[in-house]
mmCIF file of C-alpha atoms in Angstrom:
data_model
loop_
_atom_site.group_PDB
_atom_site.id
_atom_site.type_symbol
_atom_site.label_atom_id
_atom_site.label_comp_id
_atom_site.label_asym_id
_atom_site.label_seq_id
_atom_site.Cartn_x
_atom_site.Cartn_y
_atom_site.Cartn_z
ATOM 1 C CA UNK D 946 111.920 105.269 86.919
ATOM 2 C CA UNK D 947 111.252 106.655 90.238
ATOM 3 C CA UNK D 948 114.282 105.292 92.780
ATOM 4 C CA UNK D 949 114.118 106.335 96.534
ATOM 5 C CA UNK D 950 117.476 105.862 98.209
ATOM 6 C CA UNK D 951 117.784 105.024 101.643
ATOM 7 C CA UNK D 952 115.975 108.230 103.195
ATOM 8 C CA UNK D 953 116.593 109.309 106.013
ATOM 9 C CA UNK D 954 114.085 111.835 108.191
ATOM 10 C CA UNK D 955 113.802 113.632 111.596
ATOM 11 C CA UNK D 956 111.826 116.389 112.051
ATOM 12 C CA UNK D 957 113.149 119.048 114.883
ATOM 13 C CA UNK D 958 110.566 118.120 117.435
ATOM 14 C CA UNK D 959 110.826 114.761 116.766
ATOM 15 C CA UNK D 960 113.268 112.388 119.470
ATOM 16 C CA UNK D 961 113.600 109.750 116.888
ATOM 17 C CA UNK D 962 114.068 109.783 113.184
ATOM 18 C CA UNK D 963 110.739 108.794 111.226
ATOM 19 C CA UNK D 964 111.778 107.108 108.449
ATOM 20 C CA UNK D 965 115.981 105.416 108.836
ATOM 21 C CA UNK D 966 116.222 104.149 105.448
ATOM 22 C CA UNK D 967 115.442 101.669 102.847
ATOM 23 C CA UNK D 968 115.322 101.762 99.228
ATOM 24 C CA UNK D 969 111.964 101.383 96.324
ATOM 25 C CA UNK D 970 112.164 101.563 92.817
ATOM 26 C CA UNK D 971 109.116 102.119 90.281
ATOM 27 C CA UNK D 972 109.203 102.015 86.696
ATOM 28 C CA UNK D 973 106.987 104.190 84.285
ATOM 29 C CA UNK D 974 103.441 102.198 84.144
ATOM 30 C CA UNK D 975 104.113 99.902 87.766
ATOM 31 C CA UNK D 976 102.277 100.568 91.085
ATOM 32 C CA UNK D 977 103.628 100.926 94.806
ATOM 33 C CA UNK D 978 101.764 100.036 97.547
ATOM 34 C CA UNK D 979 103.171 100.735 100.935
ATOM 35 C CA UNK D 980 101.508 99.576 104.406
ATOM 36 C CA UNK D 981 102.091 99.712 107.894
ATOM 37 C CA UNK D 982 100.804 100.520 110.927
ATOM 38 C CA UNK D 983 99.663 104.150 112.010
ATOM 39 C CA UNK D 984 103.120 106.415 112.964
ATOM 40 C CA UNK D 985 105.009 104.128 111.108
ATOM 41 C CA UNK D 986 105.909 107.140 108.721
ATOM 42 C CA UNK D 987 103.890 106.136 105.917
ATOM 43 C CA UNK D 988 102.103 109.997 104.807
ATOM 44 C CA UNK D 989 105.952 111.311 105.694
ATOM 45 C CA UNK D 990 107.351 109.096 103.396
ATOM 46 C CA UNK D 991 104.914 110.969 100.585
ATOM 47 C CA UNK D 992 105.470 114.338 101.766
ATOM 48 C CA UNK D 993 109.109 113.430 101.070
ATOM 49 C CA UNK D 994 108.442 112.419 97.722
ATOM 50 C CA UNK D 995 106.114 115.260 96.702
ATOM 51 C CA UNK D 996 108.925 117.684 97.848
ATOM 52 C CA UNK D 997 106.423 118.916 100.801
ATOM 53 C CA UNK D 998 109.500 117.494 102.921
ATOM 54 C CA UNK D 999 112.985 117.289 102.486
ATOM 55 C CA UNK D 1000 115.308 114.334 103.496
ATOM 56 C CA UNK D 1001 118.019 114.854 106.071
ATOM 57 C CA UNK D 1002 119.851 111.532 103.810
ATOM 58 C CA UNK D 1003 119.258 110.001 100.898
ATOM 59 C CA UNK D 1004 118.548 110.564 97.299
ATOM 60 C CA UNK D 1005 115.320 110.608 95.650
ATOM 61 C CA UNK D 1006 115.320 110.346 91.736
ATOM 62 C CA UNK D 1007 113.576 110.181 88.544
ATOM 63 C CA UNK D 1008 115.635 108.750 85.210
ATOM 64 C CA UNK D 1009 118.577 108.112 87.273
ATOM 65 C CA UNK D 1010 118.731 112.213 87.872
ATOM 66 C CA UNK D 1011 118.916 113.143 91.380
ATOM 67 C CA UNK D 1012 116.135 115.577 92.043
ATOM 68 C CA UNK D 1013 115.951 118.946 94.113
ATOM 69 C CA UNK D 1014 112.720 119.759 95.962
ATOM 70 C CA UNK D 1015 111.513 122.082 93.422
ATOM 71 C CA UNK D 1016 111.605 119.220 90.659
ATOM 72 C CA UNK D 1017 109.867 116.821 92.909
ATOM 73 C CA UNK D 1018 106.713 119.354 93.708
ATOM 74 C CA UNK D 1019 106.350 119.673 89.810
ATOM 75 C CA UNK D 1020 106.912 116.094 88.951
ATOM 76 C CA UNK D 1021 104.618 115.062 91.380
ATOM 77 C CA UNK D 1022 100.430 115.015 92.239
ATOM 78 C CA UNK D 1023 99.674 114.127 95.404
ATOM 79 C CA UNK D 1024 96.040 113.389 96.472
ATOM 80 C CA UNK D 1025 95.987 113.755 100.973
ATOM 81 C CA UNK D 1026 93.885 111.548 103.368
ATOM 82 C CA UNK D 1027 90.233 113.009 103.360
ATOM 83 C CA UNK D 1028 91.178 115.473 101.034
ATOM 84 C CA UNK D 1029 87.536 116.053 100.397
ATOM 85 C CA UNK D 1030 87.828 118.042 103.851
ATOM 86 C CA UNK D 1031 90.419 120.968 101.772
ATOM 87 C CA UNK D 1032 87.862 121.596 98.757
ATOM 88 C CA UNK D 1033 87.908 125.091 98.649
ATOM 89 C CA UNK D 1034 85.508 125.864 95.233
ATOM 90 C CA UNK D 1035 81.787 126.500 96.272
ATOM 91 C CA UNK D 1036 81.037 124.491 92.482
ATOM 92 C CA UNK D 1037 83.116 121.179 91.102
ATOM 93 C CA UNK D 1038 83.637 123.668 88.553
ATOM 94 C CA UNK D 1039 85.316 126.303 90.700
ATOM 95 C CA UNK D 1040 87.524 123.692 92.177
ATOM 96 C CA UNK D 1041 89.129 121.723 89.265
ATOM 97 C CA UNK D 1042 89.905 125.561 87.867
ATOM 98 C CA UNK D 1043 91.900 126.702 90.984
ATOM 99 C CA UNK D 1044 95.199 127.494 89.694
ATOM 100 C CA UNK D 1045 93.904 126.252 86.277
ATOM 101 C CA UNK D 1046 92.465 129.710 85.375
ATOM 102 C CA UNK D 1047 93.918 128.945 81.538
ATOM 103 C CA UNK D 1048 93.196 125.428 80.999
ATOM 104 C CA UNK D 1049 91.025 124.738 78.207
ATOM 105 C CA UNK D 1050 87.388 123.250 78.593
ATOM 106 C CA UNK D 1051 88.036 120.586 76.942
ATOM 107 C CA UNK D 1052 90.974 119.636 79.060
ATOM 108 C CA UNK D 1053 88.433 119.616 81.872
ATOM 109 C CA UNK D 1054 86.030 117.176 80.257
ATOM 110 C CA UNK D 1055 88.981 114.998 79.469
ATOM 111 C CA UNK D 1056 89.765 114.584 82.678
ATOM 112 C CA UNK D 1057 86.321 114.363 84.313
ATOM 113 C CA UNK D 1058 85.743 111.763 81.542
ATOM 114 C CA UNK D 1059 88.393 109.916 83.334
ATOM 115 C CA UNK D 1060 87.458 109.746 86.644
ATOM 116 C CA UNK D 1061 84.120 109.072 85.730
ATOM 117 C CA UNK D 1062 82.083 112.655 86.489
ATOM 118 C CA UNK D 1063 81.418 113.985 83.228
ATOM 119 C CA UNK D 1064 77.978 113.394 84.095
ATOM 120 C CA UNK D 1065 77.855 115.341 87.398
ATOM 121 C CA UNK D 1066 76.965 119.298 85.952
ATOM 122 C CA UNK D 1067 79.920 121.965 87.027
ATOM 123 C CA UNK D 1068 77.371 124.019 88.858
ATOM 124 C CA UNK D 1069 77.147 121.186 91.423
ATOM 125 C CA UNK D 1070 78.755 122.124 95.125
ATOM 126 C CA UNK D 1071 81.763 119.424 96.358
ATOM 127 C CA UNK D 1072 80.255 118.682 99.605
ATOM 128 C CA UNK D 1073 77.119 117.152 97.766
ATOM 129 C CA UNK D 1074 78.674 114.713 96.163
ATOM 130 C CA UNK D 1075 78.991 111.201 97.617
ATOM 131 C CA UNK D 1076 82.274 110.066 99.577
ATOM 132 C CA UNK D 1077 83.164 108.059 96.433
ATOM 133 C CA UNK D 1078 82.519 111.113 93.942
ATOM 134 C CA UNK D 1079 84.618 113.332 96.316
ATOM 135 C CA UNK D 1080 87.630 111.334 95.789
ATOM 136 C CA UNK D 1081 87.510 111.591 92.041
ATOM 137 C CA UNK D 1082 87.152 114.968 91.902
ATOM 138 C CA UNK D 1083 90.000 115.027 94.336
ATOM 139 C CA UNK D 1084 92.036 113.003 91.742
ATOM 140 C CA UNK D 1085 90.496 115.199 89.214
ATOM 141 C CA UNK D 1086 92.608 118.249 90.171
ATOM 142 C CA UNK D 1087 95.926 116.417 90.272
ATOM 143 C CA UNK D 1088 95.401 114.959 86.869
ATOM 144 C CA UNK D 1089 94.923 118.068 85.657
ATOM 145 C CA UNK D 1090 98.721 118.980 86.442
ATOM 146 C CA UNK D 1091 99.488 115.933 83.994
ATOM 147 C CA UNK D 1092 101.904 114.652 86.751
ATOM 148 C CA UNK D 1093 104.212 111.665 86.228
ATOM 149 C CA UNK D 1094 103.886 110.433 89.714
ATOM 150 C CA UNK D 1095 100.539 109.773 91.457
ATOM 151 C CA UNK D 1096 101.240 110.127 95.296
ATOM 152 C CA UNK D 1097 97.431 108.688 97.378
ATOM 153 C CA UNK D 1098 97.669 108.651 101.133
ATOM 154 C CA UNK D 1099 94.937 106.076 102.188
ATOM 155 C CA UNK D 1100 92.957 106.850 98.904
ATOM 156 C CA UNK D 1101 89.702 104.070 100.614
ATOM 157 C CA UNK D 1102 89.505 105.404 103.588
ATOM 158 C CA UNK D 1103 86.304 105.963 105.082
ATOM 159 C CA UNK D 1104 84.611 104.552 101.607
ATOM 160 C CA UNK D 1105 82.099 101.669 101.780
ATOM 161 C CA UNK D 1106 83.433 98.481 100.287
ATOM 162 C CA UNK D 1107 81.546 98.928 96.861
ATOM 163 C CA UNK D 1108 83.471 102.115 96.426
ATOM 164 C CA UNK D 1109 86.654 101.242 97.340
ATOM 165 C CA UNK D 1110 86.687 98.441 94.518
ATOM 166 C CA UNK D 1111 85.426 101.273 91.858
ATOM 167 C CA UNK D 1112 88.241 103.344 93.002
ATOM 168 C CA UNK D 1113 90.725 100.916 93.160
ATOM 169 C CA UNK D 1114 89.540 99.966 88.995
ATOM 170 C CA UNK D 1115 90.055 103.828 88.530
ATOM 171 C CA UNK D 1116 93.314 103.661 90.105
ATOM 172 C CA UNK D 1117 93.954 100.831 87.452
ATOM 173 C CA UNK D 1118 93.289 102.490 84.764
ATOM 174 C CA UNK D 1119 94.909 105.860 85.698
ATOM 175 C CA UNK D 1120 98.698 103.947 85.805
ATOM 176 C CA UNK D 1121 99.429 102.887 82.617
ATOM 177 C CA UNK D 1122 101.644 106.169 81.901
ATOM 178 C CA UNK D 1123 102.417 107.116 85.428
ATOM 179 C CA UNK D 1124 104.211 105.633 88.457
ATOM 180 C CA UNK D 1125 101.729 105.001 91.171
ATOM 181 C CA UNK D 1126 102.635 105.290 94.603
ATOM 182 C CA UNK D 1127 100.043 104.168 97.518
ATOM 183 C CA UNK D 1128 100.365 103.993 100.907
ATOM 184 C CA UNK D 1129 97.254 102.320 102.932
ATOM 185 C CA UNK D 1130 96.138 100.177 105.645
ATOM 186 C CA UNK D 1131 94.522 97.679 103.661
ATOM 187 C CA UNK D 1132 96.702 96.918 101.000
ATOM 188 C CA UNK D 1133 95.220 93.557 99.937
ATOM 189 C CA UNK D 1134 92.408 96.147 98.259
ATOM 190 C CA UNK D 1135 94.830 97.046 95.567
ATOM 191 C CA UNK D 1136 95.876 93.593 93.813
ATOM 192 C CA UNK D 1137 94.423 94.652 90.914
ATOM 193 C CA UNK D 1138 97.246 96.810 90.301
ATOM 194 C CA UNK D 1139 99.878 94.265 90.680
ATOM 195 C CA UNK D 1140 101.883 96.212 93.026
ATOM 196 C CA UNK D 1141 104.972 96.255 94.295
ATOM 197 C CA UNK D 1142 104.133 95.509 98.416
ATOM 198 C CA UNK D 1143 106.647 96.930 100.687
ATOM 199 C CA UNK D 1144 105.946 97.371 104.722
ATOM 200 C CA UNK D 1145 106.554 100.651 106.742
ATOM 201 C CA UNK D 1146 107.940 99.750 110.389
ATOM 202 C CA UNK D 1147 109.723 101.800 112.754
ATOM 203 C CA UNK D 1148 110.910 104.040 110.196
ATOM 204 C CA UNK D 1149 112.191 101.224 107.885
ATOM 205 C CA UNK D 1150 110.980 100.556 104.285
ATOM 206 C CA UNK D 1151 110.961 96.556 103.346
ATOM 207 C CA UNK D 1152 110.301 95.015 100.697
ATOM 208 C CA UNK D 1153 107.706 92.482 100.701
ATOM 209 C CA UNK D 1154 106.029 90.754 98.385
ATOM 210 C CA UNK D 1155 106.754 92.101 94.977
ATOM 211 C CA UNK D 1156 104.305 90.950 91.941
ATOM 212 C CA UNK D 1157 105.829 93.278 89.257
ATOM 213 C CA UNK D 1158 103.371 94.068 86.200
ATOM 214 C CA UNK D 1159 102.201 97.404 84.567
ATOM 215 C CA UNK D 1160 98.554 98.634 84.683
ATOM 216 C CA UNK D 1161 96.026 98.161 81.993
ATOM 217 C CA UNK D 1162 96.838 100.217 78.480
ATOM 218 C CA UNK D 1163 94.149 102.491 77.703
ATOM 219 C CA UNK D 1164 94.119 104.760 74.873
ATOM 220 C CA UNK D 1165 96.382 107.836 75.577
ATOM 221 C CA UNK D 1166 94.722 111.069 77.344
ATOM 222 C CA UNK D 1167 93.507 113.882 75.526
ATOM 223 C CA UNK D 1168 95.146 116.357 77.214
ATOM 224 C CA UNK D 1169 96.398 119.195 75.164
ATOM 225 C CA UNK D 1170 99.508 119.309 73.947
ATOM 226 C CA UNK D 1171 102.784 120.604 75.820
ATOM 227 C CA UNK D 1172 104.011 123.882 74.856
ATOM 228 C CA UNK D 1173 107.774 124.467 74.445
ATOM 229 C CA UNK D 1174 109.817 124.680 77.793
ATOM 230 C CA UNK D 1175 112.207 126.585 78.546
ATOM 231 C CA UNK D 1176 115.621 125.239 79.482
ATOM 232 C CA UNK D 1177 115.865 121.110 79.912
ATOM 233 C CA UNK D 1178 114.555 119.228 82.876
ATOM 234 C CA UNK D 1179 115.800 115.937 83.664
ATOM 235 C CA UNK D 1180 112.468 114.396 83.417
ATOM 236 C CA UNK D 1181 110.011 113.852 80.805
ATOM 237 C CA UNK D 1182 106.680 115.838 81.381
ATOM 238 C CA UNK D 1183 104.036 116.797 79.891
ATOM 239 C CA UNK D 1184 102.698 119.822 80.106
ATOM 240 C CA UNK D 1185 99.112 120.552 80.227
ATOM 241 C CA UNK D 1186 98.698 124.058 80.773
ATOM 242 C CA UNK D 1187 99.558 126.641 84.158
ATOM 243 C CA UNK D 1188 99.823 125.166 87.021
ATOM 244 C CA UNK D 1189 101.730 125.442 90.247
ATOM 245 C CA UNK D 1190 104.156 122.505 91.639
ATOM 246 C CA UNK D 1191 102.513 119.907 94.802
ATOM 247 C CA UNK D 1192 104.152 121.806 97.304
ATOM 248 C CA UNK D 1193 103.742 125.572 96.346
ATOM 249 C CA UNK D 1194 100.067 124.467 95.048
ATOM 250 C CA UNK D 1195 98.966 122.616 98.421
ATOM 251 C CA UNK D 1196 100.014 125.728 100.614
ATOM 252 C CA UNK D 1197 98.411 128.407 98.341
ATOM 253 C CA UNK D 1198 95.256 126.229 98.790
ATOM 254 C CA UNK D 1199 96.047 126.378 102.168
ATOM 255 C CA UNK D 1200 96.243 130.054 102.420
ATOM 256 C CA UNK D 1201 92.966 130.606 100.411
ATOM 257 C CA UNK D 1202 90.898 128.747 103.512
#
């Protein structure tokens, strides 16, 4: 179970705190989506959760274990707002295999498989694909991390309305293992998932209208499986190969522009 505990967050330059508290709870297989209106804190509220951010207050954990901002980058995948605009590989292949120099081929196919572009050829550049096809392969490289928690920061915008409903089935099917956790403008798109609603306003999280229900079972990935870790961790992942945490990942990208 994810919990977030009454966070609390105020960046330096900031005169007011961004987010003053409130509390959301997601179990293993259940979807989060979080609206409200533009400033309202919503992509903070991620960057919290990914461990991009740390809370001022507040606890954010996962099993009932408190967890550091190291444990959140690696527990976490988070997919930005127009993150087709940070592809950095000049072929799909070169960008699903940044920082995933050891993964396996087959782990690749898996997870094209699932988003739906094991059809599109490796060789193909990023910015050729269509808006829709850009946001899988987006989705692509976070699932292969293998993460537990699926963090999308208004995953339909700027999509057509055909291709917000095929992402929004992908979505669906992508949650039966994970915790989903969306925030959006338009959260009436993502009933499918049977969401938890909650509203973002002035910095406080409410809950609204809760329909509690887990995604649709699909047969388990084919990812490959975990080798031996070292130590314990108070969360269980599964590993699917090198990879770097959310945090440390998203600024190395960064870096590489």
């Amino acid at each position: 179970m994810l919990e977030l505990d009454q966070l609390r967050y105020q960046p330096a330059t900031a005169e007011q705190p961004v987010l003053r508290g409130g509390s959301l709870r997601l179990r293993l297989g259940e979807a989060g989506v979080v609206s409200g209106p533009s400033g309202a804190g919503k992509s903070t509220l991620l960057e919290l959760v990914s461990g991009l951010a740390q809370p001022d207050a507040g606890v954010i954990r996962w099993q009932g274990e408190a967890l550091s901002r190291r444990q959140r980058r690696w527990l976490c995948g988070m997919v930005f707002q127009f993150p087709e605009r940070h592809f950095l590989g000049l072929t799909l292949g070169q960008e699903l295999r940044l920082a995933h120099r050891r993964l396996s081929q087959k782990a690749i196919d898996c997870v094209l498989d699932q988003v739906g572009l094991s059809r599109v050829p490796l060789t193909h550049p990023p910015e050729r694909l269509s808006g829709g096809q850009q946001r899988r392969l987006a989705l692509a490289v976070q699932l292969l991390r293998n993460p537990a928690v699926l963090l999308l920061d208004e995953p339909t915008a700027g999509l057509d309305w055909s291709v917000r409903g095929q992402l929004v089935e992908l979505l669906q099917s992508l949650g039966h293992d994970r915790v989903l956790l969306v925030v959006t403008h338009e959260p009436e798109l993502f009933g499918p998932l049977q969401p938890q609603r909650h509203q973002l306003r002035k910095g406080l999280l409410s809950c609204g209208v809760v329909a509690h229900g887990r995604c649709a079972e699909l047969p388990h990935r084919c990812l490959p499986s975990p080798p031996a870790a070292r130590g314990t961790r108070p969360w269980p992942i599964n590993w699917s190969g090198p990879r770097l945490p959310v945090g440390e990942f998203a600024w190395w990208r960064w870096t590489q522009r």
